[in-house]
Coordinates of C-alpha atoms (C1' of nucleotides) in Angstrom, one line a residue:
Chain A
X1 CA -51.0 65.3 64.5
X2 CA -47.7 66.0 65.6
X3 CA -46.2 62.4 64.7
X4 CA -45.6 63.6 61.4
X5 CA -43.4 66.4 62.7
X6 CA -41.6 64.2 65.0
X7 CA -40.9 62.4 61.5
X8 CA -40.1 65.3 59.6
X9 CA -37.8 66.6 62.4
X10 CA -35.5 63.7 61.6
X11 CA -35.8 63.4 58.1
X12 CA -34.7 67.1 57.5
X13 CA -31.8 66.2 58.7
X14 CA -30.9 63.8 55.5
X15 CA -32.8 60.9 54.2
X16 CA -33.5 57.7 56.1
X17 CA -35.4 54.2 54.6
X18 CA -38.4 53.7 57.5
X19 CA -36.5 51.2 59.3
X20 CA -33.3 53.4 59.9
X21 CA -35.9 56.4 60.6
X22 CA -38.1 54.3 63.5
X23 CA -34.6 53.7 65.1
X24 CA -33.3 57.1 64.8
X25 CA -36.9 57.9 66.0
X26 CA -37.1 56.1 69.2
X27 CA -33.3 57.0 70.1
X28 CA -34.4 61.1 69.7
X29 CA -37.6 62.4 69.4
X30 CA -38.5 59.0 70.5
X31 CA -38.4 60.4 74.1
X32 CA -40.9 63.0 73.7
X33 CA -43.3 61.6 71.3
X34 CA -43.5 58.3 71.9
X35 CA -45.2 55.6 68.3
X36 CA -44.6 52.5 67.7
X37 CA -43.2 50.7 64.2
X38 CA -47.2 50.2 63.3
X39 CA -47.5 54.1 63.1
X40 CA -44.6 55.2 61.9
X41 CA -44.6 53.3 58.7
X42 CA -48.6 54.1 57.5
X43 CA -47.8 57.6 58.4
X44 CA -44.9 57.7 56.2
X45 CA -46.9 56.6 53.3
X46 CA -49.7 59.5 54.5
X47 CA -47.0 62.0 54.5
X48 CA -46.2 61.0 51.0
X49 CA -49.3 61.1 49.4
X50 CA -49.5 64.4 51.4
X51 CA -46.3 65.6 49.1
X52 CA -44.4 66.6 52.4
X53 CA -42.0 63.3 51.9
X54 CA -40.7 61.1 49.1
X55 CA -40.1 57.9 48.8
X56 CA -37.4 55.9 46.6
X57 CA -37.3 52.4 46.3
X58 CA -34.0 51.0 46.7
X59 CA -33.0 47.6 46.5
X60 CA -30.7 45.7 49.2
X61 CA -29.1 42.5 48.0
X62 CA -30.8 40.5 45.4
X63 CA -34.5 40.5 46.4
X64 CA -34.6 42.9 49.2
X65 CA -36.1 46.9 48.6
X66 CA -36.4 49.4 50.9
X67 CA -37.8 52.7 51.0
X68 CA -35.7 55.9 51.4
X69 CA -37.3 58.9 52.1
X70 CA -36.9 62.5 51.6
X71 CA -38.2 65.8 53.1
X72 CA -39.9 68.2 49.8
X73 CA -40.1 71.3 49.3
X74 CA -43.9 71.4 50.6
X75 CA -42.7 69.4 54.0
X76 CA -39.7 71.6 54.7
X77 CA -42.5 74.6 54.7
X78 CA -45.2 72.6 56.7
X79 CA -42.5 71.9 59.7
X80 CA -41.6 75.6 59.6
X81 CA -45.5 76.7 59.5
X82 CA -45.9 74.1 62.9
X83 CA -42.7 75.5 64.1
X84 CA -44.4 79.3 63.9
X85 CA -47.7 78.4 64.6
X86 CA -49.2 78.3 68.1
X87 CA -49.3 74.9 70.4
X88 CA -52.6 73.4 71.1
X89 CA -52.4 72.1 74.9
X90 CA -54.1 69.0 74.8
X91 CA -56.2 68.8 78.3
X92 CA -54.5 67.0 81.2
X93 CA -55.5 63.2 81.3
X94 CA -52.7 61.9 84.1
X95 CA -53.6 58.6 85.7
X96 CA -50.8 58.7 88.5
X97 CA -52.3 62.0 90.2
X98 CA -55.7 60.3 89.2
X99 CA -55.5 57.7 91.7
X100 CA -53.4 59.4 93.8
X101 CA -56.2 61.5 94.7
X102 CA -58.4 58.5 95.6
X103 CA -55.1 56.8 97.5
X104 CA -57.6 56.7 100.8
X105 CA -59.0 53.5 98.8
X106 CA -56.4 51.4 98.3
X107 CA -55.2 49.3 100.9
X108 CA -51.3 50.7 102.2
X109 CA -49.9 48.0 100.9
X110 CA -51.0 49.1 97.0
X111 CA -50.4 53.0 97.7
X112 CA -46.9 51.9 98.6
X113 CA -47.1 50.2 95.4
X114 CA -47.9 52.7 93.7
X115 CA -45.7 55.3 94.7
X116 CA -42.6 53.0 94.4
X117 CA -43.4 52.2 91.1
X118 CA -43.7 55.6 90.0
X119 CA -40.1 56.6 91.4
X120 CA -39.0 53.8 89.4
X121 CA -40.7 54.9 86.2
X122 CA -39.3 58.0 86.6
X123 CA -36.0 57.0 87.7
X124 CA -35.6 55.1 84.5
X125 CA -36.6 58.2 82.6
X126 CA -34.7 60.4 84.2
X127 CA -31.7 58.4 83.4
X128 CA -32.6 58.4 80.2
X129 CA -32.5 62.1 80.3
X130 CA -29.4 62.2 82.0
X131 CA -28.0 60.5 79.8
X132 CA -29.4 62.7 76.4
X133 CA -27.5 65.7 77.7
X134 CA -24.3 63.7 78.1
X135 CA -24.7 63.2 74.5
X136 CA -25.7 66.2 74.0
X137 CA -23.0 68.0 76.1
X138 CA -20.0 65.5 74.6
X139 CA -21.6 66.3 71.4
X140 CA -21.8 62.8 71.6
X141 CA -25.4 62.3 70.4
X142 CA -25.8 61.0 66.2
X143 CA -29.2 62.5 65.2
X144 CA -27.2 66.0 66.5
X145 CA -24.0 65.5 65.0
X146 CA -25.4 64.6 61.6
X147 CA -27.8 67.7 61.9
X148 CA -24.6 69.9 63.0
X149 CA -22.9 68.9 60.1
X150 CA -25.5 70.5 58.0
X151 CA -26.4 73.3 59.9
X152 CA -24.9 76.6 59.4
X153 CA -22.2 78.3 62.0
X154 CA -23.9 80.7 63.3
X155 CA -26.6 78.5 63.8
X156 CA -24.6 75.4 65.7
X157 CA -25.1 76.8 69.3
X158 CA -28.4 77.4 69.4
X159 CA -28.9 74.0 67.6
X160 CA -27.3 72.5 70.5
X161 CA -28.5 74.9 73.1
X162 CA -32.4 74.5 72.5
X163 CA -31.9 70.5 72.5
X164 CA -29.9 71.1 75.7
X165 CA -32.7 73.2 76.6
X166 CA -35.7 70.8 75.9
X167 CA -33.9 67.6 77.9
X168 CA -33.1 70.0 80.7
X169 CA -36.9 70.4 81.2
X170 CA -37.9 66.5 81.1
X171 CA -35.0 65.8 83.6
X172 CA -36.5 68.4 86.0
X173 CA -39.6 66.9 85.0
X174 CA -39.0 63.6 85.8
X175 CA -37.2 64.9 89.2
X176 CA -40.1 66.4 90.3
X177 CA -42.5 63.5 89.7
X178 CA -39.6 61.2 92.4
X179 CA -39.9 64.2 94.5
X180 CA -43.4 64.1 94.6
X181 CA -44.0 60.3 95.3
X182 CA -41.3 60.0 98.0
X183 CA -43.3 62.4 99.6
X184 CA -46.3 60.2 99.3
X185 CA -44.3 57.4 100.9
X186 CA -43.5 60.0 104.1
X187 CA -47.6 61.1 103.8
X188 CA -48.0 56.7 104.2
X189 CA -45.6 56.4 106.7
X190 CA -47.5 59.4 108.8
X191 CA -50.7 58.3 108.0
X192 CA -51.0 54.5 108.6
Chain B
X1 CA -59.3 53.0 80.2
X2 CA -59.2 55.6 83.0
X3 CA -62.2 57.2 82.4
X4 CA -64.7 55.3 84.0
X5 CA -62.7 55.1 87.2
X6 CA -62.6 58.7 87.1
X7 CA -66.4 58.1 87.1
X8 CA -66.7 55.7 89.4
X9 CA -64.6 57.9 91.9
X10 CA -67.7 60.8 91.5
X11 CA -70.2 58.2 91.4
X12 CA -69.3 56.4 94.7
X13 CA -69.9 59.4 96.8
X14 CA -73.6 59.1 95.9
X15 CA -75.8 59.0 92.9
X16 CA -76.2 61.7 90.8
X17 CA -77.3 62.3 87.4
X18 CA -75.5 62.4 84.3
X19 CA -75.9 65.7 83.9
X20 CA -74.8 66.5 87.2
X21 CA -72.3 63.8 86.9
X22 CA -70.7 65.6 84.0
X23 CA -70.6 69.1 86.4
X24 CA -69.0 67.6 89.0
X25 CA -66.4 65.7 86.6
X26 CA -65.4 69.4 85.2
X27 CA -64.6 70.5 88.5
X28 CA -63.0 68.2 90.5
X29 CA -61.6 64.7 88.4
X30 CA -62.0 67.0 85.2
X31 CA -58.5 68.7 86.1
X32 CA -56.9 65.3 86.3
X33 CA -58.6 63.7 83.7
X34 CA -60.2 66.0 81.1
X35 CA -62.9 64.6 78.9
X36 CA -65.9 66.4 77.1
X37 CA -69.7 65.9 77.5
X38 CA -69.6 63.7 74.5
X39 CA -67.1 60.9 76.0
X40 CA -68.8 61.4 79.3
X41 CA -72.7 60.2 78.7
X42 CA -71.8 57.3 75.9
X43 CA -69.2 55.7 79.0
X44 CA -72.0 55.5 81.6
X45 CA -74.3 53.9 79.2
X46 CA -71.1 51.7 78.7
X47 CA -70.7 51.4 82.3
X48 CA -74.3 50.7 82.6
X49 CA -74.2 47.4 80.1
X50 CA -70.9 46.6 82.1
X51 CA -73.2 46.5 85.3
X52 CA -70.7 48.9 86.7
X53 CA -73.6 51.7 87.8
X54 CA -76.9 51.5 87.5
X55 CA -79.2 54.2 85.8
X56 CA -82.7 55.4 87.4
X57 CA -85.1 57.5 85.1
X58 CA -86.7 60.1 86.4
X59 CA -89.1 62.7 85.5
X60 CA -88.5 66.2 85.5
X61 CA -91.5 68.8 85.3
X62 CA -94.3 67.6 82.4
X63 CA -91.8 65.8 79.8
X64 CA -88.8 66.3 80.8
X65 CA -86.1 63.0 82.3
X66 CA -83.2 62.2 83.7
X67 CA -81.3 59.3 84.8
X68 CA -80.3 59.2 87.9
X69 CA -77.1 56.8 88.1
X70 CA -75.6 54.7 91.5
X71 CA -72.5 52.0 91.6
X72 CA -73.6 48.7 91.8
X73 CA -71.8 46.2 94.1
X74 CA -69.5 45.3 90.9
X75 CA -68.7 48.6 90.2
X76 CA -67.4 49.6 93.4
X77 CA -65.5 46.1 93.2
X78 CA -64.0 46.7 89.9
X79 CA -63.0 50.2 91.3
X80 CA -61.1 48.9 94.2
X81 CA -59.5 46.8 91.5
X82 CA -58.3 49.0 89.7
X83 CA -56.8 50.9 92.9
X84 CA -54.8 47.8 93.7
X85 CA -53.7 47.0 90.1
X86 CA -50.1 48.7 89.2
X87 CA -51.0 51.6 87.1
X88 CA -49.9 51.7 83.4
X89 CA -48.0 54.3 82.2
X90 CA -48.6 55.4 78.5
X91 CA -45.5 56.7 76.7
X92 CA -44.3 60.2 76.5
X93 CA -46.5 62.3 74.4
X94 CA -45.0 66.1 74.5
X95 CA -45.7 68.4 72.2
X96 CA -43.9 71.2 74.0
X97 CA -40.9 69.5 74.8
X98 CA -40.8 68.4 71.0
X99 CA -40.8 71.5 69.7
X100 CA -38.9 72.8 72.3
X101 CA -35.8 70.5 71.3
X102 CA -36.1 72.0 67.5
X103 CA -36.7 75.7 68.8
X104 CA -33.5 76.5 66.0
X105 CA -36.2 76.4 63.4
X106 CA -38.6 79.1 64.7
X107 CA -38.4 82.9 64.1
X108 CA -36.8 84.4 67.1
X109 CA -40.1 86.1 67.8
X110 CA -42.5 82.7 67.3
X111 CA -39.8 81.3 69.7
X112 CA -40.3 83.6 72.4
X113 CA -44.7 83.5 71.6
X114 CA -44.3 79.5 71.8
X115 CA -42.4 80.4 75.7
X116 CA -44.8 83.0 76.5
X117 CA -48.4 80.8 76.1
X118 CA -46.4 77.9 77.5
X119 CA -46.4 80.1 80.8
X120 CA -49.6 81.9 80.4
X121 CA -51.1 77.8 80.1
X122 CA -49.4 76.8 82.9
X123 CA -50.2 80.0 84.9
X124 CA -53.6 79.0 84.5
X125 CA -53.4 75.8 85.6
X126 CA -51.7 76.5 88.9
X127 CA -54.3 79.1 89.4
X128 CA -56.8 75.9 89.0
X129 CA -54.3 73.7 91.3
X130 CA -54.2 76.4 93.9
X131 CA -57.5 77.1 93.8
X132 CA -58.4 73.5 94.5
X133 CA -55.9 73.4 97.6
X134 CA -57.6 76.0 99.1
X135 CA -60.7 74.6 98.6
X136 CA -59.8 71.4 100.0
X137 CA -57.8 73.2 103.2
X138 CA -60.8 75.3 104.0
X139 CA -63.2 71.8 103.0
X140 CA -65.1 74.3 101.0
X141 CA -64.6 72.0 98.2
X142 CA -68.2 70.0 97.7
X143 CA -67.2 66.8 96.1
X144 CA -64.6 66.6 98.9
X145 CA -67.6 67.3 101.4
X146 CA -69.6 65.1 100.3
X147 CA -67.3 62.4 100.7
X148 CA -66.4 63.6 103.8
X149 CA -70.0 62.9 105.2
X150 CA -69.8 59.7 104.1
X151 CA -66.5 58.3 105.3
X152 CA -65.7 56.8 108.7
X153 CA -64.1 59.1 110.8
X154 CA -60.6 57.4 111.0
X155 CA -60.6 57.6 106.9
X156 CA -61.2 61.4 106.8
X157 CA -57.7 62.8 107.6
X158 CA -56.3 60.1 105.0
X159 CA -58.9 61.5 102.2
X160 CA -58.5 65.4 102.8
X161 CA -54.2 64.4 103.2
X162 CA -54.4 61.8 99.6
X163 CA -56.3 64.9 98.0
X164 CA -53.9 67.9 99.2
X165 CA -51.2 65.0 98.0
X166 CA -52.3 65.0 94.4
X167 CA -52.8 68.5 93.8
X168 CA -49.5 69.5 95.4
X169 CA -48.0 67.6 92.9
X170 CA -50.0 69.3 90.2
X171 CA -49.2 72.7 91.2
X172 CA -45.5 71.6 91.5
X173 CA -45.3 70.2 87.7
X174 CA -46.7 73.7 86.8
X175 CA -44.8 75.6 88.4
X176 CA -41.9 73.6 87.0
X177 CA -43.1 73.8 83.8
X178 CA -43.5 77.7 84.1
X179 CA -39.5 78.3 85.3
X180 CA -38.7 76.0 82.6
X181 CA -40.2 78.1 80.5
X182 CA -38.6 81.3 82.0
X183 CA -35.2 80.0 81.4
X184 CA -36.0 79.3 77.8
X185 CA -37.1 83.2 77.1
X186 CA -33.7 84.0 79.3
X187 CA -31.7 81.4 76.5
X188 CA -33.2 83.4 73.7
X189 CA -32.0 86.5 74.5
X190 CA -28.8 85.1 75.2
X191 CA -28.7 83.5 71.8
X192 CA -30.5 86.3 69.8
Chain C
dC1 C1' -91.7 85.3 76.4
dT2 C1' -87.0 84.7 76.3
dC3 C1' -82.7 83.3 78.0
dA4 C1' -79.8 80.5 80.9
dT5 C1' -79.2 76.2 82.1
dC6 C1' -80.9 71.5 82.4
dA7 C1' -80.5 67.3 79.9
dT8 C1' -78.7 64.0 76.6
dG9 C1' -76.8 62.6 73.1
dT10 C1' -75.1 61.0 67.6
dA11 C1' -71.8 60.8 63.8
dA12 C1' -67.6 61.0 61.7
dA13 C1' -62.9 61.3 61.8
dT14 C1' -58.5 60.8 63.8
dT15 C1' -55.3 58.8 66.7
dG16 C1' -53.2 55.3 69.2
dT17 C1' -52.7 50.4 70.9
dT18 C1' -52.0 45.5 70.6
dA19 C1' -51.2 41.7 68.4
dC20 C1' -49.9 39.4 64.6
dA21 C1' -47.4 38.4 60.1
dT22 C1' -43.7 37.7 56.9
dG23 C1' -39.6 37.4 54.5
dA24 C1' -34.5 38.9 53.5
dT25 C1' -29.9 39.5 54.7
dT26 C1' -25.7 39.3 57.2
dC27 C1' -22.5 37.7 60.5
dA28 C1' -20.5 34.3 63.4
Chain D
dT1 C1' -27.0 27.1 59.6
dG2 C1' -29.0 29.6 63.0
dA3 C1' -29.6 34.0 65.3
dA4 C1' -29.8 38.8 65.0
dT5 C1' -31.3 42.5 62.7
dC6 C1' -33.0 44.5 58.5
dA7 C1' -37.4 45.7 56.5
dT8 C1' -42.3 46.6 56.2
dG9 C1' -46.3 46.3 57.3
dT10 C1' -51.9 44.7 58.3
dA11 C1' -56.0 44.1 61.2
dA12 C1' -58.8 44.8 64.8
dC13 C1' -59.9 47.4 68.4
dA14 C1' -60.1 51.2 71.8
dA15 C1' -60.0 56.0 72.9
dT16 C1' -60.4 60.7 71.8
dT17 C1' -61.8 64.9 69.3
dT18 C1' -64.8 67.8 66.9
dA19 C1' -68.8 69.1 65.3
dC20 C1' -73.4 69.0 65.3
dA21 C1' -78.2 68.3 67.2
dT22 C1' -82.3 68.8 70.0
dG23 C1' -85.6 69.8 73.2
dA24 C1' -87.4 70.9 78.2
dT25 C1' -87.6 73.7 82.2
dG26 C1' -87.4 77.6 85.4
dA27 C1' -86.5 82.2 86.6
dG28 C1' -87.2 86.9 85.7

DNA sequence: CTCATCATGTAAATTGTTACATGATTCA
DNA sequence: TGAATCATGTAACAATTTACATGATGAG
């Protein structure tokens, strides 16, 4: 349910056909709600026959169309409604501390595995991250500089702030998560 | 996909019913891997056609039955699989951190309401998490002792150390999550 | 005899994943 | 002219959520 605010987060910003939406998307919001092409483009067509988007039909040299869409009036007030209304937590369903809880099964060999290629996964995310609040810091980042350029003054640092904000959580995140599994590698070491 | 191993890791302590299965599940792999009554008996009848675990009927008073499953040979096989395949990692699905990043478009107030249940959720969780760690340092947990009684002595330290392992980790994400959280109701009354 | 808890689901809808499919345009 | 990238999906399947449904047993 909340793929369609993903979307309307960047489309408020100005309007985008699909394609240059799904590549703003996974370069931004991308990193905390994660779809692929296949969703993005039948939800688009939901959101529009929901009224929260609309869609021109443009064409692009002599046979080509796309679509451009546009946040309505009806979508600008369902993404402030979700913004004021509160979160449902979804339950926990985390296959890393999953099996790390039955690590006592797996041969060393595998747990070693396993913990190493967590810190990588979440190496590669964190430096991901990292490198969001460069952007974000150099003011170096598109999907903010576009929405900057429309958002009031006295609304700019909080705009920036709250982003800043959001990627500061997933970095510690992701830091925690390396933390945790080196940790598993000193439990192995002791252990076996 | 997880599911069933999250099963199987219950199941492989001993038999037990669905019923109980499903009790057990809420309080032990349930934290890890939440899923309701309604996923839980469909998936061992699943499991069952799979020949994963094997299901006993029983009788219960005049009427009344219940079946009574055990892992097969193949299901304690495909669970040691699955212990020595790498784990995949689903993409970033955060509803938090999303609307965290557009925290701008909130009321001041719905912005500080979204910070506060984000702490009172993750308050409860680490009361879970630490609840569980005590259990499992004092071996008053009884899925843990029942597995104890049926592991070779030179595995036990490794089980109750893999177990403290995984819930450490849990506890640490929420208490990360809940700082996090603290420093955004800090940057709102900075920015407000 | 009534209430908690034991016991087991079905049905419908939504969401997400994976794999495949197709054609246009632009730039080197 | 061939590769990159623009552009938009469909189809089939798997997983998950939500809501509903039903009856038995045991303890007080």
């Amino acid at each position: 349910m909340s793929l369609r605010f993903a979307l309307l987060a960047i489309l408020r910003v100005g309007p985008l056909s699909g394609y240059d939406l799904q590549k703003q998307f996974h370069q931004s919001v991308g990193h905390v709600w994660h779809a692929p092409d296949s969703q993005i483009y039948p939800e688009l067509r939901k959101m529009e026959t929901d009224g929260l988007i609309e869609g021109e039909e443009q064409t692009r040299g002599e046979r080509g169309t796309r679509r451009v869409y546009h946040v309505t009036d009806a979508g600008e007030r369902a993404f402030l409604e979700w913004m004021e209304s509160p979160l449902d937590y979804q339950r926990v369903r985390d296959p890393a501390h999953l099996r790390a809880a039955y690590l006592e099964s797996a041969t060393p060999a595998a747990a070693r595995e396993f913990l190493e290629r967590h810190i990588a996964h979440w190496e590669s995310e964190l430096e991901q991250f990292d490198g969001e609040l460069t952007h974000i810091a150099n003011l170096s980042n598109p999907m903010l500089t576009r929405r900057l350029a429309v958002t009031p003054d006295e609304d700019r640092e909080r705009t920036i702030e709250f982003k800043r904000f959001a990627y500061e959580g997933l970095a510690e995140r992701a830091r925690v998560e390396i933390e945790w599994a080196r940790r598993g590698l000193e439990l192995l070491d002791r252990l076996y």
